[in-house]
Amino acid sequence: MDNFQSDQYKVSGKLSLEERNTFEDFNKSDKALKKNLEKVREELGAFQDVLYAHAKYGVLVCLQGMDTAGKDSLIREIFKDFNARGVVVHSFKVPTDLERQHDYLWRHYIALPAKGKFAVFNRTHYENVLVTRVHPEYILSENIPGIHKVEDITPKFWEKRFEQINNFERHIAENGTLIFKFYLHLSKEEQRQRLLRRLRLRAKHWKFSPGDLKERLLWDSYQECYQEAIEKTSKSHAPWYVIPADNKKTARLIVASILLQELKKYKDIKEPELDDKIKANLEVYTKQLESE
């Protein structure tokens, strides 16, 4: 898009989600937004080929948002032009028994992208300072030394978790993982409409859970926790971007455009040069094949 600047969505310093827009359409029709996205994702697909050949960086895309924010469809639409082997999507649900036998970051460590690949976290390690903060009783299942009851979970506990997450991201960034964190900023009214759509359309019934309505009652608590988590963990090496999500087509275009614009800044990511000996004999190899 002309004049697009990813920095306008980046979080630096204090954050007020209430003051951030939840709707954007760039004064474009749905058809125009779709066409723009097709162009951007084609360029992203081409970049991924080069990233794979270069094999020194992995790209981690983290997606967070309230229920119905559009994470699944965003993943489907943005990565359509990728080589299927070049991107892996991980959807983190309630921790399994095996995962609970390790620290809370373990299952995220083992899902990190290999060099040359993209990994998408559909819900992320931030669930451990979001859902667990709204429902602190969930922490008890982690069997953490010194934590025996909810009252043991003090403000210092959460500050320590923010520090641990920042250290985790700093470590992987210093070892070649490019990190992008997107919060899909949905309005409460738009969520209501999307939940109603799930109830009214038979084909969408499978997406609905009564638990969605229970979590909706905690909307304000979630907004407070998101705001603090984003503010305390948006760093230059692992920035957060707040994406207006009431219009799904625009949200997809913004996320794709940020990825493309920021990844293009890595000028060292390029196709490797052929070995001098091979390069000198390209004509010989060509003639050998043509003569068969």
mmCIF file of C-alpha atoms in Angstrom:
data_model
loop_
_atom_site.group_PDB
_atom_site.id
_atom_site.type_symbol
_atom_site.label_atom_id
_atom_site.label_comp_id
_atom_site.label_asym_id
_atom_site.label_seq_id
_atom_site.Cartn_x
_atom_site.Cartn_y
_atom_site.Cartn_z
ATOM 1 C CA MET A 1 0.000 0.000 0.000
ATOM 2 C CA ASP A 2 1.161 3.512 -0.742
ATOM 3 C CA ASN A 3 2.420 5.464 2.272
ATOM 4 C CA PHE A 4 1.937 2.497 4.606
ATOM 5 C CA GLN A 5 4.001 2.795 7.784
ATOM 6 C CA SER A 6 4.169 -0.155 10.139
ATOM 7 C CA ASP A 7 5.345 2.057 13.015
ATOM 8 C CA GLN A 8 1.886 3.564 13.391
ATOM 9 C CA TYR A 9 0.697 0.232 14.802
ATOM 10 C CA LYS A 10 3.804 -0.496 16.884
ATOM 11 C CA VAL A 11 3.665 -0.130 20.655
ATOM 12 C CA SER A 12 6.384 2.019 22.192
ATOM 13 C CA GLY A 13 6.024 3.054 25.805
ATOM 14 C CA LYS A 14 2.653 3.649 27.427
ATOM 15 C CA LEU A 15 -0.408 2.054 25.836
ATOM 16 C CA SER A 16 -4.101 2.841 26.062
ATOM 17 C CA LEU A 17 -6.155 0.234 24.221
ATOM 18 C CA GLU A 18 -9.237 2.363 24.754
ATOM 19 C CA GLU A 19 -7.689 5.076 22.585
ATOM 20 C CA ARG A 20 -6.664 2.692 19.798
ATOM 21 C CA ASN A 21 -8.985 2.243 16.818
ATOM 22 C CA THR A 22 -10.691 -1.106 16.346
ATOM 23 C CA PHE A 23 -11.916 -0.351 12.809
ATOM 24 C CA GLU A 24 -10.087 0.639 9.633
ATOM 25 C CA ASP A 25 -10.893 0.278 5.931
ATOM 26 C CA PHE A 26 -8.473 2.789 4.329
ATOM 27 C CA ASN A 27 -11.500 4.051 2.376
ATOM 28 C CA LYS A 28 -11.160 0.997 0.141
ATOM 29 C CA SER A 29 -13.784 -1.477 -1.014
ATOM 30 C CA ASP A 30 -13.605 -5.125 0.032
ATOM 31 C CA LYS A 31 -12.522 -5.946 -3.513
ATOM 32 C CA ALA A 32 -9.657 -3.451 -3.375
ATOM 33 C CA LEU A 33 -8.526 -4.687 0.041
ATOM 34 C CA LYS A 34 -8.508 -8.257 -1.233
ATOM 35 C CA LYS A 35 -6.494 -7.278 -4.306
ATOM 36 C CA ASN A 36 -3.943 -5.424 -2.164
ATOM 37 C CA LEU A 37 -3.583 -8.449 0.105
ATOM 38 C CA GLU A 38 -3.021 -10.755 -2.863
ATOM 39 C CA LYS A 39 -0.099 -8.610 -3.987
ATOM 40 C CA VAL A 40 1.474 -8.415 -0.533
ATOM 41 C CA ARG A 41 1.153 -12.108 0.229
ATOM 42 C CA GLU A 42 2.671 -12.992 -3.139
ATOM 43 C CA GLU A 43 5.713 -10.907 -2.189
ATOM 44 C CA LEU A 44 5.795 -12.563 1.232
ATOM 45 C CA GLY A 45 5.752 -15.980 -0.424
ATOM 46 C CA ALA A 46 8.701 -15.005 -2.614
ATOM 47 C CA PHE A 47 10.545 -13.682 0.452
ATOM 48 C CA GLN A 48 10.004 -16.974 2.248
ATOM 49 C CA ASP A 49 11.748 -18.826 -0.594
ATOM 50 C CA VAL A 50 14.794 -16.598 -0.157
ATOM 51 C CA LEU A 51 14.647 -16.927 3.650
ATOM 52 C CA TYR A 52 14.687 -20.718 3.259
ATOM 53 C CA ALA A 53 17.700 -20.639 0.933
ATOM 54 C CA HIS A 54 19.524 -18.181 3.203
ATOM 55 C CA ALA A 55 18.858 -20.434 6.230
ATOM 56 C CA LYS A 56 20.107 -18.116 8.966
ATOM 57 C CA TYR A 57 16.875 -16.671 10.347
ATOM 58 C CA GLY A 58 13.560 -18.086 11.449
ATOM 59 C CA VAL A 59 10.445 -15.902 11.686
ATOM 60 C CA LEU A 60 8.033 -16.162 14.611
ATOM 61 C CA VAL A 61 4.572 -14.612 14.162
ATOM 62 C CA CYS A 62 2.561 -14.376 17.390
ATOM 63 C CA LEU A 63 -1.188 -13.761 17.264
ATOM 64 C CA GLN A 64 -3.280 -12.806 20.277
ATOM 65 C CA GLY A 65 -6.814 -11.491 20.582
ATOM 66 C CA MET A 66 -10.165 -12.041 22.212
ATOM 67 C CA ASP A 67 -12.435 -14.839 21.007
ATOM 68 C CA THR A 68 -13.712 -14.205 17.430
ATOM 69 C CA ALA A 69 -10.883 -11.713 16.701
ATOM 70 C CA GLY A 70 -10.197 -13.495 13.398
ATOM 71 C CA LYS A 71 -6.901 -15.291 14.050
ATOM 72 C CA ASP A 72 -7.711 -18.467 12.105
ATOM 73 C CA SER A 73 -8.942 -16.761 8.946
ATOM 74 C CA LEU A 74 -6.049 -14.297 9.082
ATOM 75 C CA ILE A 75 -3.549 -17.165 9.068
ATOM 76 C CA ARG A 76 -5.365 -18.854 6.186
ATOM 77 C CA GLU A 77 -5.445 -15.736 4.021
ATOM 78 C CA ILE A 78 -1.961 -14.333 4.670
ATOM 79 C CA PHE A 79 0.054 -17.496 4.123
ATOM 80 C CA LYS A 80 -1.725 -18.849 1.046
ATOM 81 C CA ASP A 81 1.260 -18.251 -1.247
ATOM 82 C CA PHE A 82 3.831 -19.875 1.028
ATOM 83 C CA ASN A 83 5.465 -23.186 0.282
ATOM 84 C CA ALA A 84 3.637 -25.507 2.685
ATOM 85 C CA ARG A 85 6.969 -26.691 4.062
ATOM 86 C CA GLY A 86 7.993 -23.116 4.839
ATOM 87 C CA VAL A 87 5.391 -22.300 7.489
ATOM 88 C CA VAL A 88 4.141 -24.222 10.522
ATOM 89 C CA VAL A 89 1.115 -23.155 12.566
ATOM 90 C CA HIS A 90 0.833 -24.020 16.252
ATOM 91 C CA SER A 91 -2.471 -23.555 18.093
ATOM 92 C CA PHE A 92 -1.834 -23.674 21.820
ATOM 93 C CA LYS A 93 -4.741 -25.077 23.802
ATOM 94 C CA VAL A 94 -5.012 -26.011 27.481
ATOM 95 C CA PRO A 95 -1.647 -27.561 28.465
ATOM 96 C CA THR A 96 -1.472 -31.349 28.274
ATOM 97 C CA ASP A 97 -0.256 -33.554 31.142
ATOM 98 C CA LEU A 98 3.136 -33.804 29.424
ATOM 99 C CA GLU A 99 3.374 -30.034 29.012
ATOM 100 C CA ARG A 100 2.499 -29.495 32.675
ATOM 101 C CA GLN A 101 5.495 -31.623 33.639
ATOM 102 C CA HIS A 102 7.707 -28.844 32.232
ATOM 103 C CA ASP A 103 7.898 -25.103 32.794
ATOM 104 C CA TYR A 104 5.277 -22.987 31.024
ATOM 105 C CA LEU A 105 7.622 -21.883 28.238
ATOM 106 C CA TRP A 106 8.785 -25.394 27.307
ATOM 107 C CA ARG A 107 6.048 -26.140 24.778
ATOM 108 C CA HIS A 108 6.764 -22.830 23.051
ATOM 109 C CA TYR A 109 10.512 -23.435 22.901
ATOM 110 C CA ILE A 110 10.058 -26.720 21.052
ATOM 111 C CA ALA A 111 7.674 -25.095 18.555
ATOM 112 C CA LEU A 112 10.057 -22.310 17.517
ATOM 113 C CA PRO A 113 10.751 -22.004 13.781
ATOM 114 C CA ALA A 114 13.744 -23.732 12.242
ATOM 115 C CA LYS A 115 16.131 -21.464 10.373
ATOM 116 C CA GLY A 116 14.608 -20.593 7.015
ATOM 117 C CA LYS A 117 11.021 -21.140 8.150
ATOM 118 C CA PHE A 118 8.057 -19.249 9.570
ATOM 119 C CA ALA A 119 6.205 -20.407 12.667
ATOM 120 C CA VAL A 120 2.821 -18.948 13.574
ATOM 121 C CA PHE A 121 1.648 -19.139 17.180
ATOM 122 C CA ASN A 122 -2.161 -18.989 17.225
ATOM 123 C CA ARG A 123 -2.411 -17.936 20.854
ATOM 124 C CA THR A 124 0.992 -17.822 22.413
ATOM 125 C CA HIS A 125 3.177 -17.894 25.509
ATOM 126 C CA TYR A 126 1.280 -14.738 26.514
ATOM 127 C CA GLU A 127 -1.675 -16.881 27.567
ATOM 128 C CA ASN A 128 0.465 -17.430 30.676
ATOM 129 C CA VAL A 129 0.057 -13.786 31.703
ATOM 130 C CA LEU A 130 -3.443 -13.294 30.280
ATOM 131 C CA VAL A 131 -5.827 -16.210 30.840
ATOM 132 C CA THR A 132 -3.944 -17.283 33.947
ATOM 133 C CA ARG A 133 -4.078 -13.762 35.303
ATOM 134 C CA VAL A 134 -7.823 -13.495 34.814
ATOM 135 C CA HIS A 135 -8.133 -17.024 36.211
ATOM 136 C CA PRO A 136 -5.205 -17.303 38.671
ATOM 137 C CA GLU A 137 -6.473 -20.670 39.906
ATOM 138 C CA TYR A 138 -5.101 -22.150 36.661
ATOM 139 C CA ILE A 139 -1.579 -21.465 37.938
ATOM 140 C CA LEU A 140 -2.022 -24.086 40.662
ATOM 141 C CA SER A 141 -1.971 -26.877 38.052
ATOM 142 C CA GLU A 142 1.605 -25.886 37.152
ATOM 143 C CA ASN A 143 2.894 -27.261 40.491
ATOM 144 C CA ILE A 144 5.289 -24.366 41.031
ATOM 145 C CA PRO A 145 7.395 -24.491 44.226
ATOM 146 C CA GLY A 146 6.042 -22.090 46.827
ATOM 147 C CA ILE A 147 2.667 -21.673 45.098
ATOM 148 C CA HIS A 148 0.089 -23.682 47.050
ATOM 149 C CA LYS A 149 -2.983 -21.476 46.846
ATOM 150 C CA VAL A 150 -4.210 -18.477 44.841
ATOM 151 C CA GLU A 151 -3.203 -16.134 47.647
ATOM 152 C CA ASP A 152 0.437 -17.105 47.023
ATOM 153 C CA ILE A 153 0.262 -15.525 43.552
ATOM 154 C CA THR A 154 1.390 -11.985 44.310
ATOM 155 C CA PRO A 155 1.992 -9.001 41.980
ATOM 156 C CA LYS A 156 5.697 -9.913 42.140
ATOM 157 C CA PHE A 157 4.842 -13.276 40.571
ATOM 158 C CA TRP A 158 3.455 -11.562 37.452
ATOM 159 C CA GLU A 159 6.359 -9.124 37.281
ATOM 160 C CA LYS A 160 8.696 -12.120 37.308
ATOM 161 C CA ARG A 161 6.747 -13.718 34.465
ATOM 162 C CA PHE A 162 7.029 -10.578 32.349
ATOM 163 C CA GLU A 163 10.776 -10.641 33.003
ATOM 164 C CA GLN A 164 10.994 -14.327 32.052
ATOM 165 C CA ILE A 165 9.082 -13.758 28.812
ATOM 166 C CA ASN A 166 11.282 -10.782 27.927
ATOM 167 C CA ASN A 167 14.384 -12.895 28.578
ATOM 168 C CA PHE A 168 12.986 -15.754 26.473
ATOM 169 C CA GLU A 169 12.335 -13.450 23.533
ATOM 170 C CA ARG A 170 15.677 -11.697 23.862
ATOM 171 C CA HIS A 171 17.473 -15.037 23.838
ATOM 172 C CA ILE A 172 15.769 -16.374 20.710
ATOM 173 C CA ALA A 173 16.123 -13.011 18.934
ATOM 174 C CA GLU A 174 19.862 -12.980 19.587
ATOM 175 C CA ASN A 175 20.044 -16.456 18.049
ATOM 176 C CA GLY A 176 18.329 -15.651 14.763
ATOM 177 C CA THR A 177 14.565 -15.617 15.388
ATOM 178 C CA LEU A 178 12.764 -12.553 14.015
ATOM 179 C CA ILE A 179 9.769 -11.895 16.272
ATOM 180 C CA PHE A 180 6.484 -10.210 15.356
ATOM 181 C CA LYS A 181 3.659 -9.966 17.891
ATOM 182 C CA PHE A 182 0.182 -8.899 16.803
ATOM 183 C CA TYR A 183 -2.750 -8.089 19.044
ATOM 184 C CA LEU A 184 -6.005 -8.169 17.053
ATOM 185 C CA HIS A 185 -7.893 -5.299 18.692
ATOM 186 C CA LEU A 186 -11.596 -6.131 18.553
ATOM 187 C CA SER A 187 -14.469 -4.037 19.916
ATOM 188 C CA LYS A 188 -16.891 -5.617 22.347
ATOM 189 C CA GLU A 189 -19.826 -4.876 20.036
ATOM 190 C CA GLU A 190 -18.139 -6.544 17.071
ATOM 191 C CA GLN A 191 -17.456 -9.612 19.181
ATOM 192 C CA ARG A 192 -21.162 -9.704 20.109
ATOM 193 C CA GLN A 193 -22.139 -9.648 16.433
ATOM 194 C CA ARG A 194 -19.673 -12.412 15.567
ATOM 195 C CA LEU A 195 -20.897 -14.616 18.399
ATOM 196 C CA LEU A 196 -24.485 -14.075 17.262
ATOM 197 C CA ARG A 197 -23.431 -15.096 13.744
ATOM 198 C CA ARG A 198 -22.073 -18.354 15.116
ATOM 199 C CA LEU A 199 -25.427 -19.011 16.740
ATOM 200 C CA ARG A 200 -27.541 -18.037 13.738
ATOM 201 C CA LEU A 201 -25.583 -19.885 11.031
ATOM 202 C CA ARG A 202 -25.743 -23.642 11.266
ATOM 203 C CA ALA A 203 -22.362 -23.990 9.547
ATOM 204 C CA LYS A 204 -20.803 -21.886 12.338
ATOM 205 C CA HIS A 205 -22.401 -23.738 15.275
ATOM 206 C CA TRP A 206 -19.290 -25.855 15.847
ATOM 207 C CA LYS A 207 -17.300 -22.716 16.652
ATOM 208 C CA PHE A 208 -19.576 -21.695 19.511
ATOM 209 C CA SER A 209 -19.053 -22.641 23.144
ATOM 210 C CA PRO A 210 -21.057 -21.427 26.153
ATOM 211 C CA GLY A 211 -17.658 -20.723 27.677
ATOM 212 C CA ASP A 212 -17.296 -17.872 25.172
ATOM 213 C CA LEU A 213 -20.101 -16.033 26.954
ATOM 214 C CA LYS A 214 -18.549 -16.608 30.373
ATOM 215 C CA GLU A 215 -15.248 -15.156 29.170
ATOM 216 C CA ARG A 216 -17.087 -12.233 27.575
ATOM 217 C CA LEU A 217 -18.333 -11.237 31.036
ATOM 218 C CA LEU A 218 -14.668 -10.743 31.945
ATOM 219 C CA TRP A 219 -14.012 -8.420 28.989
ATOM 220 C CA ASP A 220 -12.748 -5.482 31.080
ATOM 221 C CA SER A 221 -10.362 -7.700 33.052
ATOM 222 C CA TYR A 222 -8.922 -9.098 29.838
ATOM 223 C CA GLN A 223 -8.447 -5.625 28.382
ATOM 224 C CA GLU A 224 -6.524 -4.521 31.471
ATOM 225 C CA CYS A 225 -4.310 -7.609 31.358
ATOM 226 C CA TYR A 226 -3.660 -7.270 27.625
ATOM 227 C CA GLN A 227 -2.763 -3.624 28.006
ATOM 228 C CA GLU A 228 -0.235 -4.257 30.768
ATOM 229 C CA ALA A 229 1.282 -7.344 29.112
ATOM 230 C CA ILE A 230 1.736 -5.587 25.761
ATOM 231 C CA GLU A 231 3.142 -2.444 27.365
ATOM 232 C CA LYS A 232 5.708 -4.346 29.444
ATOM 233 C CA THR A 233 6.888 -6.713 26.717
ATOM 234 C CA SER A 234 7.012 -4.616 23.542
ATOM 235 C CA LYS A 235 10.727 -4.367 22.827
ATOM 236 C CA SER A 236 12.745 -3.343 19.785
ATOM 237 C CA HIS A 237 13.710 -6.974 19.145
ATOM 238 C CA ALA A 238 10.189 -8.263 19.807
ATOM 239 C CA PRO A 239 7.665 -5.482 19.142
ATOM 240 C CA TRP A 240 3.930 -5.620 19.626
ATOM 241 C CA TYR A 241 1.592 -4.237 16.960
ATOM 242 C CA VAL A 242 -2.016 -3.345 17.820
ATOM 243 C CA ILE A 243 -4.154 -4.156 14.787
ATOM 244 C CA PRO A 244 -7.713 -2.807 14.336
ATOM 245 C CA ALA A 245 -9.663 -6.051 13.900
ATOM 246 C CA ASP A 246 -13.341 -5.125 13.443
ATOM 247 C CA ASN A 247 -12.797 -5.345 9.677
ATOM 248 C CA LYS A 248 -11.173 -8.719 8.985
ATOM 249 C CA LYS A 249 -10.028 -7.856 5.462
ATOM 250 C CA THR A 250 -8.204 -4.752 6.653
ATOM 251 C CA ALA A 251 -6.651 -6.566 9.610
ATOM 252 C CA ARG A 252 -5.201 -9.209 7.283
ATOM 253 C CA LEU A 253 -3.790 -6.579 4.953
ATOM 254 C CA ILE A 254 -2.204 -4.613 7.812
ATOM 255 C CA VAL A 255 -0.525 -7.675 9.341
ATOM 256 C CA ALA A 256 0.773 -8.865 5.969
ATOM 257 C CA SER A 257 2.029 -5.377 5.101
ATOM 258 C CA ILE A 258 3.863 -5.026 8.427
ATOM 259 C CA LEU A 259 5.556 -8.387 7.929
ATOM 260 C CA LEU A 260 6.656 -7.520 4.401
ATOM 261 C CA GLN A 261 7.825 -3.996 5.226
ATOM 262 C CA GLU A 262 9.809 -5.047 8.291
ATOM 263 C CA LEU A 263 11.332 -8.197 6.778
ATOM 264 C CA LYS A 264 12.589 -6.248 3.768
ATOM 265 C CA LYS A 265 14.785 -4.256 6.159
ATOM 266 C CA TYR A 266 17.014 -7.320 6.594
ATOM 267 C CA LYS A 267 19.286 -6.691 3.631
ATOM 268 C CA ASP A 268 21.494 -9.662 4.476
ATOM 269 C CA ILE A 269 18.670 -12.085 3.687
ATOM 270 C CA LYS A 270 19.404 -13.053 0.112
ATOM 271 C CA GLU A 271 19.932 -16.146 -1.987
ATOM 272 C CA PRO A 272 23.345 -17.711 -1.372
ATOM 273 C CA GLU A 273 25.967 -17.470 -4.105
ATOM 274 C CA LEU A 274 26.890 -20.623 -5.988
ATOM 275 C CA ASP A 275 30.274 -22.183 -5.373
ATOM 276 C CA ASP A 276 32.818 -20.661 -7.778
ATOM 277 C CA LYS A 277 33.572 -24.049 -9.329
ATOM 278 C CA ILE A 278 29.906 -24.758 -9.997
ATOM 279 C CA LYS A 279 29.333 -21.251 -11.325
ATOM 280 C CA ALA A 280 32.259 -21.625 -13.741
ATOM 281 C CA ASN A 281 30.791 -24.828 -15.151
ATOM 282 C CA LEU A 282 27.134 -23.829 -15.547
ATOM 283 C CA GLU A 283 27.434 -23.878 -19.322
ATOM 284 C CA VAL A 284 28.959 -27.368 -19.217
ATOM 285 C CA TYR A 285 26.116 -28.692 -17.050
ATOM 286 C CA THR A 286 23.546 -27.063 -19.330
ATOM 287 C CA LYS A 287 25.038 -28.635 -22.459
ATOM 288 C CA GLN A 288 25.203 -32.018 -20.730
ATOM 289 C CA LEU A 289 21.492 -31.941 -20.025
ATOM 290 C CA GLU A 290 20.559 -30.524 -23.426
ATOM 291 C CA SER A 291 22.477 -33.289 -25.189
ATOM 292 C CA GLU A 292 20.586 -36.134 -23.497
#
